[in-house]
Coordinates of C-alpha atoms in Angstrom, one line a residue:
Chain A
M181 CA 6.3 54.2 34.6
S182 CA 9.5 56.2 34.7
V183 CA 11.5 53.4 36.2
P184 CA 13.1 52.0 33.0
A185 CA 14.5 55.4 32.0
P186 CA 16.8 56.0 35.0
A187 CA 17.8 52.3 35.0
A188 CA 19.6 52.5 31.6
P189 CA 22.1 55.3 32.5
V190 CA 23.1 53.5 35.6
S191 CA 23.9 50.2 33.9
A192 CA 25.5 51.8 30.9
P193 CA 28.7 53.1 32.4
A194 CA 29.3 49.8 34.3
P195 CA 31.0 47.8 31.4
T196 CA 33.4 50.6 30.5
G197 CA 34.2 51.0 34.1
S198 CA 35.0 47.4 34.7
K199 CA 37.1 47.2 31.5
G200 CA 39.1 50.2 32.6
S201 CA 39.8 48.7 36.0
R202 CA 40.9 45.4 34.4
R203 CA 43.6 47.2 32.5
T204 CA 44.9 48.5 35.8
G205 CA 43.6 52.0 35.2
E206 CA 44.9 52.5 31.6
G207 CA 42.4 54.0 29.3
P208 CA 41.2 52.1 26.2
L209 CA 43.3 54.3 24.0
S210 CA 46.6 53.9 25.9
R211 CA 49.6 52.9 23.8
R212 CA 50.0 49.6 25.5
N213 CA 46.4 48.7 25.0
I214 CA 46.5 49.7 21.3
T215 CA 49.7 47.6 20.7
E216 CA 48.2 44.7 22.5
T217 CA 45.0 44.9 20.4
L218 CA 47.0 45.1 17.2
L219 CA 49.2 42.2 18.0
T220 CA 46.6 39.8 19.4
G221 CA 43.6 41.0 17.4
Y222 CA 44.3 42.7 14.1
V223 CA 47.6 41.0 13.1
P224 CA 46.2 37.4 13.3
L225 CA 43.0 38.6 11.6
A226 CA 44.8 40.4 8.8
L227 CA 47.2 37.5 8.3
T228 CA 44.5 34.9 7.9
T229 CA 42.4 37.1 5.7
L230 CA 45.5 37.7 3.5
V231 CA 46.4 34.0 3.3
V232 CA 42.9 33.5 1.9
F233 CA 42.7 36.5 -0.4
L234 CA 46.2 36.6 -1.9
P235 CA 45.9 33.4 -4.0
L236 CA 42.5 34.5 -5.3
M237 CA 43.8 38.0 -6.1
W238 CA 46.8 36.4 -7.9
M239 CA 44.4 34.4 -9.9
V240 CA 42.2 37.4 -11.0
L241 CA 45.2 39.6 -11.8
S242 CA 47.0 36.8 -13.7
S243 CA 43.9 36.2 -15.8
F244 CA 44.3 39.7 -17.3
K245 CA 48.0 39.4 -18.0
G246 CA 49.2 38.8 -21.6
P247 CA 51.4 35.8 -22.4
G248 CA 54.5 37.9 -22.2
E249 CA 53.7 39.0 -18.7
I250 CA 53.0 35.4 -17.5
V251 CA 56.2 33.9 -19.0
T252 CA 58.6 36.0 -17.0
T253 CA 60.6 35.4 -13.9
D254 CA 60.1 38.9 -12.6
L255 CA 57.0 39.2 -10.5
D256 CA 54.7 42.0 -11.7
V257 CA 51.7 41.8 -9.4
L258 CA 49.6 44.1 -11.5
P259 CA 48.9 43.5 -15.1
D260 CA 50.1 46.2 -17.6
S261 CA 46.6 46.7 -18.8
L262 CA 43.2 44.9 -18.6
D263 CA 43.9 42.4 -21.3
F264 CA 40.8 40.2 -22.0
S265 CA 42.7 38.0 -24.5
N266 CA 43.0 35.1 -22.0
Y267 CA 39.2 35.0 -21.9
Q268 CA 38.9 35.2 -25.6
D269 CA 41.6 32.4 -26.1
A270 CA 39.8 30.3 -23.5
M271 CA 36.6 30.6 -25.5
T272 CA 38.3 29.6 -28.8
L273 CA 40.5 26.9 -27.5
V274 CA 37.6 25.1 -25.8
P275 CA 33.9 26.0 -25.8
F276 CA 34.1 27.9 -22.5
G277 CA 30.9 29.8 -23.1
R278 CA 29.1 26.5 -23.6
F279 CA 30.7 25.1 -20.3
F280 CA 29.3 28.1 -18.5
V281 CA 25.8 27.7 -19.9
N282 CA 25.9 23.9 -19.1
S283 CA 27.0 24.6 -15.6
V284 CA 24.1 27.1 -15.2
I285 CA 21.6 24.7 -16.6
V286 CA 22.7 21.7 -14.6
T287 CA 23.0 23.8 -11.4
L288 CA 19.6 25.6 -11.7
A289 CA 17.6 22.5 -12.9
G290 CA 19.2 20.2 -10.3
A291 CA 18.9 22.6 -7.4
S292 CA 15.3 23.6 -8.0
I293 CA 14.1 20.0 -8.5
K294 CA 16.0 19.0 -5.4
V295 CA 14.6 21.7 -3.3
V296 CA 11.0 20.9 -4.4
L297 CA 11.5 17.2 -3.6
A298 CA 13.0 18.0 -0.2
I299 CA 10.0 20.3 0.6
L300 CA 7.5 17.6 -0.4
T301 CA 9.3 14.8 1.5
A302 CA 9.9 16.9 4.6
Y303 CA 6.2 18.0 4.7
A304 CA 5.1 14.4 4.3
L305 CA 7.4 13.2 7.1
V306 CA 6.1 15.9 9.5
F307 CA 2.5 16.6 8.7
I308 CA 1.0 13.5 7.1
R309 CA 0.1 10.4 9.0
F310 CA 1.9 7.3 7.7
P311 CA 2.7 4.0 9.5
F312 CA 6.4 3.7 8.7
K313 CA 7.5 7.4 9.0
R314 CA 10.2 6.7 11.6
V315 CA 11.7 3.9 9.5
I316 CA 11.7 6.1 6.4
F317 CA 13.3 8.9 8.3
V318 CA 16.1 6.7 9.6
A319 CA 16.7 5.4 6.1
I320 CA 17.1 9.0 4.8
L321 CA 19.4 9.8 7.7
V322 CA 21.6 6.8 6.7
A323 CA 21.5 7.9 3.0
L324 CA 22.8 11.3 4.2
M325 CA 26.0 9.6 5.3
V326 CA 26.6 7.4 2.3
P327 CA 29.2 9.1 0.2
P328 CA 28.1 9.7 -3.4
Q329 CA 31.6 8.9 -4.6
V330 CA 31.3 5.2 -3.6
A331 CA 28.2 5.0 -5.9
I332 CA 29.9 6.3 -9.1
L333 CA 30.6 3.0 -10.8
P334 CA 27.2 1.4 -10.4
N335 CA 25.4 4.6 -11.3
Y336 CA 27.7 5.1 -14.3
I337 CA 26.8 1.6 -15.6
L338 CA 23.0 2.2 -15.0
V339 CA 22.8 5.6 -16.5
T340 CA 25.0 4.8 -19.6
S341 CA 22.8 1.7 -20.2
L342 CA 19.8 4.0 -20.2
G343 CA 21.4 6.2 -22.7
G344 CA 22.2 9.0 -20.3
A345 CA 25.9 9.6 -21.2
D346 CA 26.5 13.1 -22.5
T347 CA 22.9 14.3 -21.7
Y348 CA 21.6 16.8 -19.2
W349 CA 19.3 14.4 -17.6
G350 CA 22.2 11.9 -17.2
M351 CA 24.1 14.6 -15.4
I352 CA 21.2 15.7 -13.2
L353 CA 19.2 12.6 -12.4
P354 CA 21.5 10.5 -10.1
G355 CA 22.0 13.5 -7.7
L356 CA 18.3 14.4 -7.4
G357 CA 17.4 12.2 -4.4
T358 CA 18.1 14.6 -1.5
A359 CA 18.7 13.4 2.0
F360 CA 20.4 16.6 3.2
G361 CA 17.6 19.0 2.2
T362 CA 14.9 16.6 3.5
F363 CA 16.7 16.3 6.8
L364 CA 17.2 20.1 7.2
L365 CA 13.7 21.0 6.3
R366 CA 12.1 18.3 8.4
Q367 CA 14.0 19.6 11.5
H368 CA 12.6 23.1 10.6
F369 CA 9.0 22.0 10.0
L370 CA 8.9 20.3 13.4
T371 CA 9.3 23.7 15.0
L372 CA 6.3 25.2 13.1
P373 CA 3.2 25.9 15.3
G374 CA 0.7 23.1 14.6
S375 CA -2.3 25.3 15.5
I376 CA -2.1 27.3 12.2
L377 CA -2.2 24.1 10.2
E378 CA -5.0 22.7 12.3
S379 CA -7.2 25.8 11.7
A380 CA -6.4 25.6 8.0
E381 CA -7.5 22.0 8.0
I382 CA -10.7 22.9 9.7
D383 CA -11.3 25.5 7.0
G384 CA -11.1 22.7 4.6
A385 CA -7.6 23.2 3.1
G386 CA -6.0 20.0 1.9
H387 CA -2.4 19.0 2.3
W388 CA -1.4 20.5 -1.0
S389 CA -2.7 24.0 -0.2
R390 CA -1.6 23.8 3.4
L391 CA 1.9 23.1 2.1
W392 CA 2.1 25.9 -0.5
R393 CA 0.0 28.5 1.2
I394 CA 1.1 28.2 4.8
V395 CA 4.2 26.0 5.4
V396 CA 6.3 27.3 2.4
P397 CA 5.6 31.0 2.9
I398 CA 6.6 30.9 6.6
S399 CA 9.7 28.8 5.9
V400 CA 11.3 31.0 3.3
P401 CA 14.6 31.5 5.2
T402 CA 15.2 27.8 5.8
I403 CA 14.2 26.9 2.2
A404 CA 16.6 29.7 1.0
T405 CA 19.4 28.1 3.0
V406 CA 18.8 24.7 1.6
G407 CA 18.5 26.2 -1.9
L408 CA 21.8 28.1 -1.6
V409 CA 23.8 25.2 -0.2
T410 CA 22.4 23.0 -3.0
I411 CA 23.4 25.6 -5.7
V412 CA 26.9 25.7 -4.3
T413 CA 27.3 21.9 -4.2
E414 CA 25.7 21.5 -7.7
W415 CA 28.0 24.2 -9.2
N416 CA 31.1 22.6 -7.8
E417 CA 30.0 19.0 -8.5
Y418 CA 32.9 17.3 -10.3
I419 CA 33.3 13.5 -10.2
W420 CA 29.9 12.6 -11.6
P421 CA 29.9 15.0 -14.6
L422 CA 33.6 14.1 -15.2
V423 CA 32.6 10.4 -15.6
I424 CA 29.3 10.7 -17.4
V425 CA 30.3 13.3 -20.0
S426 CA 33.0 12.9 -22.7
R427 CA 31.8 15.3 -25.4
P428 CA 33.2 18.8 -24.8
E429 CA 30.0 20.6 -25.7
M430 CA 28.2 18.9 -22.7
M431 CA 30.9 19.6 -20.1
T432 CA 30.4 21.7 -17.1
L433 CA 33.0 24.3 -16.1
P434 CA 34.9 22.2 -13.6
V435 CA 35.2 19.4 -16.1
G436 CA 36.1 21.8 -18.9
L437 CA 38.9 23.2 -16.8
T438 CA 40.3 19.7 -16.6
L439 CA 40.2 19.5 -20.3
L440 CA 42.1 22.8 -20.5
R441 CA 44.8 21.6 -18.1
N442 CA 45.3 18.3 -19.9
S443 CA 45.5 19.9 -23.4
E444 CA 48.0 22.7 -22.5
S445 CA 51.6 22.4 -21.4
D446 CA 52.8 25.7 -22.7
P447 CA 53.6 28.0 -19.7
A448 CA 51.8 30.9 -21.5
S449 CA 48.6 29.0 -21.1
W450 CA 48.6 29.7 -17.3
G451 CA 46.8 33.0 -18.2
I452 CA 44.1 31.1 -20.0
M453 CA 43.7 28.6 -17.2
M454 CA 43.4 31.5 -14.6
A455 CA 40.7 32.9 -16.8
G456 CA 38.9 29.6 -16.6
A457 CA 39.4 29.5 -12.8
V458 CA 37.9 32.9 -12.5
L459 CA 34.8 31.8 -14.4
V460 CA 34.3 28.8 -12.1
L461 CA 35.2 30.5 -8.8
V462 CA 33.9 34.0 -9.0
P463 CA 30.2 33.3 -9.5
I464 CA 30.1 31.3 -6.3
L465 CA 32.2 33.9 -4.5
V466 CA 29.7 36.6 -5.5
V467 CA 26.8 34.5 -4.3
F468 CA 28.6 33.8 -1.1
A469 CA 29.6 37.4 -0.4
A470 CA 25.9 38.4 -0.8
L471 CA 24.3 35.6 1.2
Q472 CA 27.1 34.2 3.4
R473 CA 25.0 34.1 6.5
Y474 CA 22.5 31.5 5.0
I475 CA 25.2 29.5 3.3
V476 CA 27.4 29.2 6.4
A477 CA 24.3 28.3 8.5
G478 CA 23.4 25.5 6.1
L479 CA 26.9 24.1 5.7
T480 CA 27.7 24.0 9.4
Q481 CA 24.2 22.7 10.3
G482 CA 24.4 20.3 13.2
S483 CA 27.6 21.5 14.7
V484 CA 26.3 23.2 17.8
T485 CA 22.6 23.5 17.9
G486 CA 21.7 20.4 15.9
Chain B
M292 CA -21.3 13.0 44.6
A293 CA -24.4 11.4 43.2
R294 CA -24.3 13.7 40.2
T295 CA -20.8 12.7 39.2
T296 CA -21.5 9.0 39.4
V297 CA -24.5 9.4 37.2
S298 CA -22.9 11.4 34.5
P299 CA -20.4 8.8 33.1
P300 CA -23.1 6.5 31.6
V301 CA -24.7 9.5 29.9
S302 CA -21.5 10.8 28.4
A303 CA -20.4 7.2 27.4
A304 CA -23.6 6.7 25.4
P305 CA -22.7 8.8 22.3
P306 CA -19.3 7.0 21.6
T307 CA -21.0 3.6 21.6
S308 CA -23.4 4.7 18.9
N309 CA -20.6 6.4 16.9
P310 CA -17.7 4.0 16.4
A311 CA -18.9 2.6 13.0
V312 CA -19.3 6.1 11.6
R313 CA -16.1 7.3 13.1
R314 CA -14.1 4.3 11.9
R315 CA -15.4 4.7 8.4
R316 CA -14.5 8.3 8.3
F317 CA -11.1 7.7 9.8
S318 CA -10.2 4.8 7.5
G319 CA -11.2 7.0 4.6
R320 CA -9.0 9.8 5.8
T321 CA -6.2 7.4 6.7
R322 CA -6.3 5.9 3.2
R323 CA -6.2 9.4 1.7
D324 CA -3.3 10.3 3.9
F325 CA -1.5 7.2 2.9
F326 CA -1.7 8.0 -0.8
T327 CA -0.9 11.7 -0.2
F328 CA 2.2 10.6 1.7
L329 CA 3.3 8.4 -1.1
A330 CA 2.6 11.1 -3.7
F331 CA 4.7 13.6 -1.8
A332 CA 7.6 11.4 -0.6
L333 CA 7.9 8.6 -3.1
P334 CA 9.8 10.4 -5.9
N335 CA 12.5 11.4 -3.6
L336 CA 12.6 8.0 -1.8
I337 CA 12.8 6.1 -5.1
L338 CA 15.7 8.3 -6.2
I339 CA 17.5 7.8 -3.0
A340 CA 16.9 4.1 -3.2
A341 CA 18.0 3.8 -6.8
F342 CA 21.1 6.0 -6.8
T343 CA 22.3 5.8 -3.2
Y344 CA 21.3 2.4 -1.7
R345 CA 21.3 0.3 -4.9
P346 CA 24.9 1.2 -5.8
L347 CA 26.1 -0.1 -2.4
F348 CA 24.9 -3.6 -3.2
S349 CA 25.9 -3.4 -6.8
N350 CA 29.4 -2.5 -5.8
I351 CA 29.6 -5.5 -3.5
Y352 CA 28.5 -7.7 -6.5
Y353 CA 30.9 -6.1 -8.9
S354 CA 33.8 -6.5 -6.5
T355 CA 33.6 -10.3 -7.0
L356 CA 34.0 -10.0 -10.8
N357 CA 37.0 -9.9 -13.1
W358 CA 35.5 -7.4 -15.4
T359 CA 36.8 -4.9 -17.9
L360 CA 34.7 -1.7 -18.1
G361 CA 32.7 -1.8 -21.4
A362 CA 33.0 -5.6 -21.8
K363 CA 29.8 -7.5 -22.2
T364 CA 30.9 -10.5 -20.1
A365 CA 32.7 -10.9 -16.8
T366 CA 33.9 -13.8 -14.8
V367 CA 33.1 -14.4 -11.2
V368 CA 36.3 -14.6 -9.2
G369 CA 35.0 -14.4 -5.6
I370 CA 37.3 -12.7 -3.2
E371 CA 40.2 -12.7 -5.6
N372 CA 40.1 -8.9 -6.0
Y373 CA 40.3 -8.5 -2.2
I374 CA 43.2 -10.9 -2.0
T375 CA 44.9 -8.8 -4.8
F376 CA 44.2 -5.7 -2.9
F377 CA 45.6 -6.8 0.5
T378 CA 48.7 -8.6 -0.9
S379 CA 49.9 -6.2 -3.5
P380 CA 52.5 -3.5 -2.7
D381 CA 50.5 -1.0 -4.7
A382 CA 47.6 -1.4 -2.4
R383 CA 49.8 -0.9 0.6
D384 CA 50.9 2.4 -1.0
V385 CA 47.3 3.4 -1.4
L386 CA 46.5 2.7 2.2
T387 CA 49.5 4.6 3.4
V388 CA 48.7 7.6 1.2
T389 CA 45.1 7.6 2.4
A390 CA 46.3 7.4 6.0
V391 CA 48.9 10.2 5.6
F392 CA 46.4 12.4 3.6
T393 CA 43.6 11.9 6.1
V394 CA 45.7 12.4 9.3
F395 CA 47.4 15.5 8.0
T396 CA 44.3 17.2 6.4
V397 CA 42.1 16.4 9.4
G398 CA 44.8 17.4 12.0
G399 CA 45.9 20.4 10.0
S400 CA 42.5 21.9 9.4
M401 CA 41.3 21.3 12.9
L402 CA 44.4 22.7 14.6
L403 CA 44.6 25.8 12.3
G404 CA 40.9 26.1 12.4
L405 CA 41.0 26.3 16.2
L406 CA 43.8 28.9 16.2
V407 CA 41.9 31.0 13.6
S408 CA 38.7 30.7 15.6
L409 CA 40.5 32.1 18.6
A410 CA 41.5 35.2 16.6
L411 CA 38.0 35.5 15.2
N412 CA 36.6 35.4 18.7
L413 CA 38.5 38.5 19.8
K414 CA 36.5 41.6 20.4
V415 CA 37.9 43.7 17.6
R416 CA 36.3 45.3 14.5
G417 CA 36.5 43.4 11.3
T418 CA 35.8 39.9 12.6
T419 CA 32.7 39.6 10.5
L420 CA 34.6 40.3 7.3
A421 CA 37.5 38.0 8.4
R422 CA 35.0 35.2 9.3
A423 CA 33.5 35.4 5.8
A424 CA 36.9 35.6 4.2
V425 CA 38.2 32.5 6.0
F426 CA 35.1 30.5 5.2
A427 CA 35.0 31.5 1.5
P428 CA 37.5 28.9 0.1
Y429 CA 35.3 26.1 1.6
V430 CA 32.5 27.0 -0.9
L431 CA 34.8 27.1 -3.9
S432 CA 35.2 24.5 -6.6
G433 CA 38.2 22.2 -5.8
V434 CA 39.1 22.2 -9.5
G435 CA 39.4 26.0 -9.7
V436 CA 41.3 26.2 -6.4
G437 CA 43.6 23.4 -7.4
L438 CA 44.4 25.2 -10.7
V439 CA 45.2 28.5 -8.9
W440 CA 47.6 26.8 -6.6
L441 CA 49.2 24.8 -9.4
F442 CA 50.1 28.1 -10.9
I443 CA 51.4 29.4 -7.6
F444 CA 53.5 26.2 -7.3
D445 CA 54.9 26.5 -10.9
P446 CA 58.6 26.0 -10.4
V447 CA 59.6 28.8 -12.9
Y448 CA 56.7 31.2 -13.3
G449 CA 54.8 30.7 -10.0
A450 CA 54.6 33.1 -7.1
L451 CA 56.2 30.7 -4.7
A452 CA 59.3 30.3 -7.0
W453 CA 59.6 34.1 -7.1
V454 CA 59.5 34.3 -3.3
L455 CA 62.2 31.5 -3.1
R456 CA 64.3 33.4 -5.6
G457 CA 64.2 36.3 -3.3
F458 CA 65.9 34.2 -0.7
G459 CA 68.4 33.0 -3.3
A460 CA 66.9 29.5 -3.4
R461 CA 65.8 27.5 -6.4
S462 CA 62.3 26.2 -6.5
P463 CA 61.9 22.4 -6.5
E464 CA 59.4 20.7 -8.7
W465 CA 56.6 20.9 -6.2
I466 CA 54.0 18.8 -8.1
N467 CA 56.1 16.6 -10.5
N468 CA 58.2 15.3 -7.6
P469 CA 56.3 12.4 -6.1
D470 CA 57.7 13.0 -2.7
L471 CA 56.4 16.5 -2.7
A472 CA 53.1 16.2 -4.6
L473 CA 51.2 14.7 -1.7
V474 CA 52.5 17.4 0.7
M475 CA 51.4 20.2 -1.6
V476 CA 47.9 18.6 -2.1
I477 CA 47.6 18.3 1.6
L478 CA 48.6 22.0 2.1
V479 CA 46.0 23.2 -0.4
Y480 CA 43.3 21.0 1.0
V481 CA 44.0 22.4 4.5
W482 CA 43.9 26.0 3.0
K483 CA 40.5 25.2 1.5
N484 CA 38.9 23.5 4.6
L485 CA 40.3 25.2 7.7
G486 CA 37.7 28.0 7.4
Y487 CA 34.9 25.4 8.0
C488 CA 36.6 24.2 11.2
A489 CA 37.2 27.8 12.2
V490 CA 33.6 28.8 11.9
V491 CA 32.3 25.7 13.7
Y492 CA 34.9 26.2 16.5
L493 CA 33.9 29.9 16.7
A494 CA 30.3 28.9 17.2
G495 CA 31.5 26.5 20.0
L496 CA 33.6 29.2 21.6
Q497 CA 30.7 31.7 21.6
S498 CA 28.4 29.2 23.3
I499 CA 30.7 28.9 26.3
P500 CA 29.0 30.8 29.1
R501 CA 31.0 33.9 29.9
D502 CA 30.6 33.7 33.6
V503 CA 32.5 30.4 33.6
L504 CA 35.5 32.1 31.9
E505 CA 35.2 35.1 34.2
A506 CA 35.1 32.9 37.3
A507 CA 38.3 31.2 36.1
Q508 CA 39.9 34.6 35.6
L509 CA 38.9 35.7 39.1
D510 CA 40.6 32.6 40.4
G511 CA 43.8 33.9 38.8
A512 CA 43.9 31.7 35.6
G513 CA 45.8 33.3 32.8
A514 CA 44.7 33.3 29.2
A515 CA 46.5 30.1 28.3
R516 CA 45.3 28.3 31.5
R517 CA 41.7 29.5 30.8
F518 CA 42.0 28.1 27.2
F519 CA 43.4 24.7 28.2
S520 CA 41.5 24.1 31.4
V521 CA 38.1 25.7 30.6
S522 CA 37.5 26.4 26.8
L523 CA 39.1 23.3 25.3
P524 CA 37.2 20.8 27.6
L525 CA 34.0 22.6 27.0
L526 CA 34.7 22.4 23.2
S527 CA 35.0 18.7 23.2
P528 CA 31.6 18.0 21.6
T529 CA 32.6 20.5 18.8
T530 CA 35.9 18.8 18.4
F531 CA 34.2 15.4 18.1
F532 CA 31.7 16.7 15.5
L533 CA 34.6 18.3 13.5
L534 CA 36.7 15.1 13.8
I535 CA 33.9 13.0 12.3
T536 CA 32.8 15.4 9.6
T537 CA 36.3 16.3 8.4
L538 CA 37.4 12.7 8.5
L539 CA 34.4 11.8 6.3
S540 CA 35.1 14.6 3.8
S541 CA 38.9 13.9 3.7
L542 CA 38.3 10.3 2.9
Q543 CA 36.1 11.5 0.0
A544 CA 38.4 14.3 -1.2
F545 CA 38.6 14.0 -5.0
D546 CA 38.5 17.1 -7.2
L547 CA 41.6 18.8 -5.7
I548 CA 43.7 15.6 -5.9
R549 CA 42.5 14.9 -9.5
I550 CA 43.2 18.4 -10.9
M551 CA 46.6 18.7 -9.2
T552 CA 47.9 15.2 -10.1
P553 CA 45.7 13.9 -13.0
T554 CA 47.2 10.5 -13.2
G555 CA 48.3 10.2 -9.6
N556 CA 51.8 11.0 -8.4
G557 CA 52.1 9.5 -5.0
T558 CA 48.7 10.9 -4.3
N559 CA 46.5 7.8 -4.8
T560 CA 44.1 7.7 -2.0
L561 CA 41.4 5.1 -1.9
I562 CA 38.8 7.2 -3.7
F563 CA 41.2 8.3 -6.3
E564 CA 42.5 4.8 -6.9
A565 CA 38.9 3.6 -7.3
Y566 CA 38.4 6.3 -9.9
L567 CA 41.7 5.6 -11.7
Q568 CA 41.1 1.8 -11.8
A569 CA 37.7 2.2 -13.5
F570 CA 38.1 5.4 -15.5
G571 CA 41.8 6.2 -15.6
G572 CA 42.6 3.9 -18.5
F573 CA 42.9 0.6 -16.7
N574 CA 39.1 -0.1 -17.1
R575 CA 39.3 -2.6 -14.2
A576 CA 35.7 -2.2 -13.1
G577 CA 35.7 -5.2 -10.8
Y578 CA 38.9 -4.2 -8.9
S579 CA 37.7 -0.6 -8.8
A580 CA 34.5 -1.8 -7.1
T581 CA 36.6 -3.7 -4.6
V582 CA 38.5 -0.5 -3.7
S583 CA 35.1 1.3 -3.4
V584 CA 33.8 -1.4 -1.0
I585 CA 36.9 -1.1 1.2
L586 CA 36.5 2.6 1.3
F587 CA 32.8 2.2 2.0
V588 CA 33.5 -0.1 5.0
L589 CA 36.0 2.5 6.3
L590 CA 33.4 5.3 6.0
L591 CA 30.8 3.0 7.6
V592 CA 32.9 2.7 10.7
V593 CA 33.3 6.4 11.0
T594 CA 29.6 6.9 10.1
G595 CA 28.7 4.5 12.9
F596 CA 30.1 6.9 15.4
Q597 CA 28.4 9.9 13.7
L598 CA 25.1 8.2 13.5
R599 CA 24.9 7.8 17.2
F600 CA 26.0 11.4 17.6
V601 CA 23.4 12.8 15.1
E602 CA 20.7 10.6 16.7
R603 CA 21.3 12.2 20.0
K604 CA 21.1 15.6 18.4
V605 CA 17.8 14.7 16.7
H606 CA 16.2 13.7 20.0
Y607 CA 17.6 16.8 21.5
S608 CA 16.1 19.3 19.1

């Protein structure tokens, strides 16, 4: 009974002892050790972090600078005051508020429909008997690897002929079929214990209630991962909305930014463009900062564990 | 002994009386399952078929047409578009630019990603934050990122020009100069994507069993030797995975190129050329489809390798 207690203190000092001896007797706080940790550890870390953050900080700071502060060859890193005129100018020059709303609508509608379709398809592939399941799964796997960009022209011709140019459904529909979400959720559903579903089946629960009352509630983390990755890609989607939308009031943020870049050649407009960049980059940065574990897991899926 | 030989006929009796009932019940259930499956999966499958598979075949058909986008009629020209592509100097430029862009973005983000992953793998505080920071650009809109870097590269008011002035140098026209534009686009692309490689390499590094590295250390192998003789070979599946995925995404890179050089400036990769030919004012839908088909064949070759790789993973999990 009392065996575990003495075992812990014995094993605890061992790591520190071995680390000390590896450093040929120097303590962990010796000058040489500290310099070495700084040079090989913190300096590379700080450098890479700065290389990533400096451009983004430059963007945010510039978005608050007045035209006079932008058009100068002296570099003032900090803006004189928090000047929101760039944001106001962006709103009046092009309908930036509308771009933002459009992006939110397209992202949320597209992502939620995609996730529901992925859940339904993955459930069917794992838990419902069907003769050609294997073939269908391979077809989805292949679709996963067909680049959407190659499909732009035929989809453009189809959707415009159906009257989908400059409409929300025209922007959303072609991207709805989801191979990625289906694949990820199928892999997860395969790991669920079959006994729970069997007992539910014996209790008379049909596929519909088994899906929504058992499978979905115990799969929330995986579904969240798929949802987040879908939101990120929908928000950043560029080539399709660029092609299918020509009226400014239907544009999403990335497409609207292009409009801003094309219309302005005055150097003072850099501030306005940085305000636009903030509006498209910062929402995803915030989502990422809060939920990065799930997003990274989803985007690097298949790398090591498969 | 006697009892066991007697029991089989007894237990075999019920099944012979049952099959009809059981078959009816099963076929009813099977049919219900059949329709449930279709109700669940068909919407997604139809969408994938309509907007992913159908375009592949449409593109092949369009590529045999001399067709202006928006025109009601088109003439069938067979493989003429392909002959145009493979004989014109412009097409050679497109292939060269695609090759240069792909080699340098894939090589750059993998090499830097590996270096950064080594730093992230050190046992110091703050790696969690650094890992998130390095990965962050990967989730950002290419349009927004491109715009930020365009401002940094502005030859008069940009931050880079200011740094160069500090050294007494004058800033060249980074983006307007066709010799430099491709280099700058490649740099920004690598900046945006190296975090992905770093995080995947980090996962690979952390899956290397520690006792293997410790054994090498006991044998007197220094840090460099341990890296090149132990870690790097053990990372080869990760390297292969990254090679394929970054190759595929580099070949499809679009938003960054389009925002930094809207009409192309020595930056016409295959995907960008396909876009410009159809939607960039030329309205050459047939020729654009030809470029798409060539890009698709290229991607198919890469995908062929990946499919085998993913299949193995699928069986594995």
